């Protein structure tokens, strides 16, 4: 199925406590956003990539994409006030012929080609799918500092991106959320509230979202690990 990707990278990155915008922060000499885009560039199942960055950053982003020779990034959209607004703007720029739309956080560079392939395949079959990992900790519902309930861990997953959706339904879900003033914390939740099923695809704990300075340390370890395994091979 014809699949377009939207990469959202218009966050302020304020939790990174850095003068350099998070998107352009370099990890081992390569900007974070380029690391993420490279994976989508290599994926056989992705036809085009829409990159969402803050409006004032679009020209810089274009230059960077050209400098690194990425050819699948063919459209740019300005960021919204929040992540949901950024995805909405991205959707407006997606090729109308797209049958599936994949949404991915620019801040998750450790997504793999296999994860992209599996989540796209499952969304093609079920209408929507998201990468997720089983929750490791015990999770409790709390009100006023008192535990109300311990939720059975076997039923809990932490969801990540990529999330992939049938294009027409994703457009509908975003439009309805906007009209009704609904704010979701991910795209799947907008889909779920219309009663559409979302399939879980088990991913990896490595697919972290680089948010705080500590995450950069973890990223450096992952990269070190990757280059060592390449040397061994
Ligand atoms: O803020 P959060 O950690 O949820 O951001 C997840 C992703 O959404 C990041 O890649 C960030 O750049 C993006 N984002 C965006 N526009 C916003 C806020 C976040 O594209 N207004």
XYZ file of C-alpha atoms and ligand atoms in Angstrom:
254
model
C 0.000 0.000 0.000
C 1.185 3.500 -0.760
C 2.551 4.851 2.532
C 3.574 8.410 3.366
C 5.407 9.345 6.540
C 5.047 12.452 8.696
C 7.998 13.218 10.956
C 7.179 15.758 13.665
C 10.159 17.769 14.830
C 8.668 21.120 15.791
C 8.891 20.782 19.577
C 10.722 23.467 21.516
C 13.048 20.926 23.142
C 12.985 22.995 26.338
C 13.536 19.907 28.516
C 16.878 19.322 26.797
C 18.367 22.406 28.509
C 20.517 23.215 25.518
C 21.062 26.349 23.450
C 20.970 24.290 20.279
C 17.439 23.263 19.235
C 16.881 19.598 19.991
C 16.263 18.681 16.355
C 19.675 19.964 15.357
C 21.594 18.616 18.348
C 24.366 16.430 17.056
C 24.861 12.911 18.335
C 28.338 11.710 17.384
C 28.545 14.477 14.776
C 25.202 13.860 13.061
C 22.080 15.958 13.794
C 19.376 14.046 15.643
C 16.755 14.737 12.978
C 19.047 13.414 10.226
C 19.546 10.141 12.119
C 15.773 9.698 12.298
C 15.159 10.690 8.672
C 17.873 8.338 7.419
C 15.978 5.304 8.694
C 12.811 6.342 6.843
C 14.888 7.172 3.749
C 16.162 3.585 3.714
C 12.786 1.967 4.283
C 11.393 0.227 1.206
C 7.822 0.651 2.442
C 7.883 4.464 2.707
C 7.203 6.442 -0.479
C 7.555 10.032 0.758
C 8.335 11.910 3.955
C 6.701 15.134 5.133
C 8.914 16.923 7.638
C 7.232 19.176 10.193
C 9.486 21.802 11.775
C 8.889 25.243 13.270
C 8.051 27.662 10.452
C 11.230 29.708 10.969
C 13.327 26.528 10.719
C 11.999 25.240 7.391
C 14.801 26.778 5.285
C 17.506 25.413 7.621
C 15.865 22.000 7.570
C 15.810 21.998 3.749
C 19.520 22.823 3.661
C 20.337 20.041 6.104
C 18.286 17.505 4.148
C 20.134 18.491 0.973
C 23.528 18.409 2.685
C 22.951 14.823 3.801
C 21.590 13.800 0.398
C 18.160 12.669 1.592
C 15.765 12.385 -1.325
C 12.502 11.108 0.135
C 11.787 14.269 2.129
C 9.762 16.129 -0.456
C 7.378 18.263 1.564
C 7.670 20.521 4.595
C 4.967 21.739 6.939
C 5.078 24.309 9.757
C 4.736 23.119 13.357
C 1.579 23.644 15.385
C 1.137 24.860 18.957
C 1.330 21.314 20.246
C 2.276 17.917 18.841
C -1.272 17.199 17.694
C -1.323 20.500 15.788
C 1.987 19.607 14.142
C 0.650 16.243 12.977
C -2.490 17.978 11.697
C -0.356 20.366 9.619
C 1.685 17.430 8.355
C -1.481 15.616 7.256
C -2.447 18.627 5.086
C 0.836 18.239 3.182
C 0.656 14.463 2.624
C 0.171 13.201 -0.930
C -3.582 12.711 -1.498
C -2.897 9.321 -3.095
C -1.406 7.923 0.123
C -3.343 4.946 1.481
C -1.500 4.717 4.798
C 0.082 7.482 6.874
C 2.908 6.742 9.287
C 3.515 9.279 12.059
C 6.891 9.320 13.778
C 8.583 11.534 16.373
C 11.717 13.202 15.029
C 13.166 12.667 18.502
C 13.202 8.840 18.130
C 16.275 8.047 16.011
C 16.601 4.410 17.135
C 13.573 3.109 15.265
C 14.560 0.180 13.029
C 13.663 -0.781 9.458
C 12.072 -3.990 10.772
C 9.823 -2.056 13.173
C 8.695 0.249 10.348
C 7.963 -2.703 8.098
C 5.991 -4.593 10.747
C 3.884 -1.662 11.873
C 3.058 -0.689 8.271
C 2.132 -4.277 7.450
C -0.175 -4.593 10.476
C -1.830 -1.223 9.780
C -2.483 -2.375 6.210
C -4.262 -5.390 7.646
C -6.139 -3.891 10.611
C -6.506 -0.179 9.734
C -4.103 1.110 12.403
C -1.086 -0.105 14.369
C 1.417 1.282 16.821
C 4.781 0.202 18.120
C 4.614 -0.436 21.873
C 6.515 -2.195 24.647
C 5.160 -4.079 27.680
C 5.260 -1.958 30.840
C 8.050 -3.099 33.178
C 6.929 -1.409 36.398
C 3.771 -2.025 38.378
C 1.353 0.807 37.620
C -1.174 2.169 40.112
C -4.051 4.566 39.694
C -3.793 7.314 42.316
C -6.113 10.075 43.543
C -5.094 12.631 46.216
C -1.944 10.651 46.951
C -3.862 7.447 47.742
C -3.756 4.326 45.579
C -7.141 3.582 44.078
C -6.245 0.556 42.023
C -3.359 -1.620 40.846
C -3.790 -2.212 37.151
C -2.777 -5.735 36.036
C 0.583 -5.232 34.335
C -0.053 -7.892 31.714
C -2.617 -5.586 30.096
C -0.373 -2.493 29.966
C 1.845 -1.239 27.149
C 3.851 1.948 26.707
C 3.209 3.225 23.230
C 5.861 4.792 21.044
C 5.966 5.871 17.436
C 5.844 4.948 14.568
C 2.063 4.765 14.520
C 0.444 3.960 11.164
C -3.148 4.587 10.052
C -5.438 4.207 7.091
C -5.105 7.698 5.567
C -8.785 8.667 5.242
C -9.538 7.623 8.830
C -6.537 9.518 10.225
C -7.700 12.668 8.434
C -11.197 12.129 9.865
C -9.870 11.485 13.403
C -7.752 14.653 13.422
C -10.507 16.781 11.953
C -13.055 15.549 14.522
C -10.618 16.039 17.424
C -9.982 19.589 16.234
C -13.683 20.390 15.815
C -14.514 18.923 19.221
C -11.519 20.460 21.032
C -10.174 17.040 22.020
C -6.472 16.831 22.943
C -4.903 13.395 22.814
C -1.387 12.483 23.870
C -0.848 10.420 20.713
C -2.514 9.936 17.334
C -3.833 6.474 18.157
C -6.019 7.948 20.919
C -7.797 10.163 18.365
C -8.458 7.058 16.318
C -9.611 4.951 19.284
C -12.218 7.483 20.374
C -13.992 6.991 17.029
C -14.196 3.268 17.801
C -11.543 2.180 15.302
C -9.243 -0.655 16.399
C -5.509 -0.062 16.833
C -3.212 -3.074 16.653
C -0.211 -3.341 19.012
C 3.141 -4.291 17.452
C 5.718 -5.142 20.080
C 8.842 -3.043 19.574
C 12.068 -2.399 21.414
C 12.988 -0.550 24.626
C 15.733 1.083 22.547
C 13.276 3.229 20.614
C 13.507 6.014 23.200
C 12.366 9.587 22.695
C 15.333 11.860 23.322
C 13.845 14.387 25.718
C 16.235 15.278 28.557
C 20.073 15.547 28.730
C 20.231 12.053 30.329
C 18.700 10.613 27.159
C 21.715 11.870 25.188
C 23.995 9.785 27.425
C 21.853 6.714 26.770
C 21.926 7.471 23.032
C 25.732 7.611 23.097
C 25.834 4.153 24.711
C 23.441 2.717 22.102
C 25.592 4.130 19.293
C 28.786 2.809 20.860
C 27.091 -0.564 21.118
C 26.028 -0.449 17.449
C 29.491 0.421 16.193
C 31.016 -2.383 18.274
C 28.627 -4.935 16.877
C 29.456 -3.679 13.365
C 33.184 -4.187 14.086
C 32.529 -7.733 15.322
C 30.584 -8.549 12.177
O 6.825 17.074 23.317
P 6.944 15.619 22.993
O 8.098 14.987 23.682
O 5.686 14.838 23.121
O 7.335 15.595 21.460
C 7.296 14.444 20.661
C 7.628 14.843 19.241
O 6.671 15.787 18.779
C 9.008 15.482 19.091
O 9.664 14.914 17.963
C 8.681 16.957 18.916
O 9.619 17.656 18.101
C 7.322 16.917 18.247
N 6.515 18.137 18.486
C 6.104 18.906 17.397
N 5.378 20.059 17.599
C 5.075 20.476 18.841
C 5.489 19.711 19.969
C 6.194 18.534 19.761
O 6.386 18.550 16.248
N 4.406 21.625 18.969
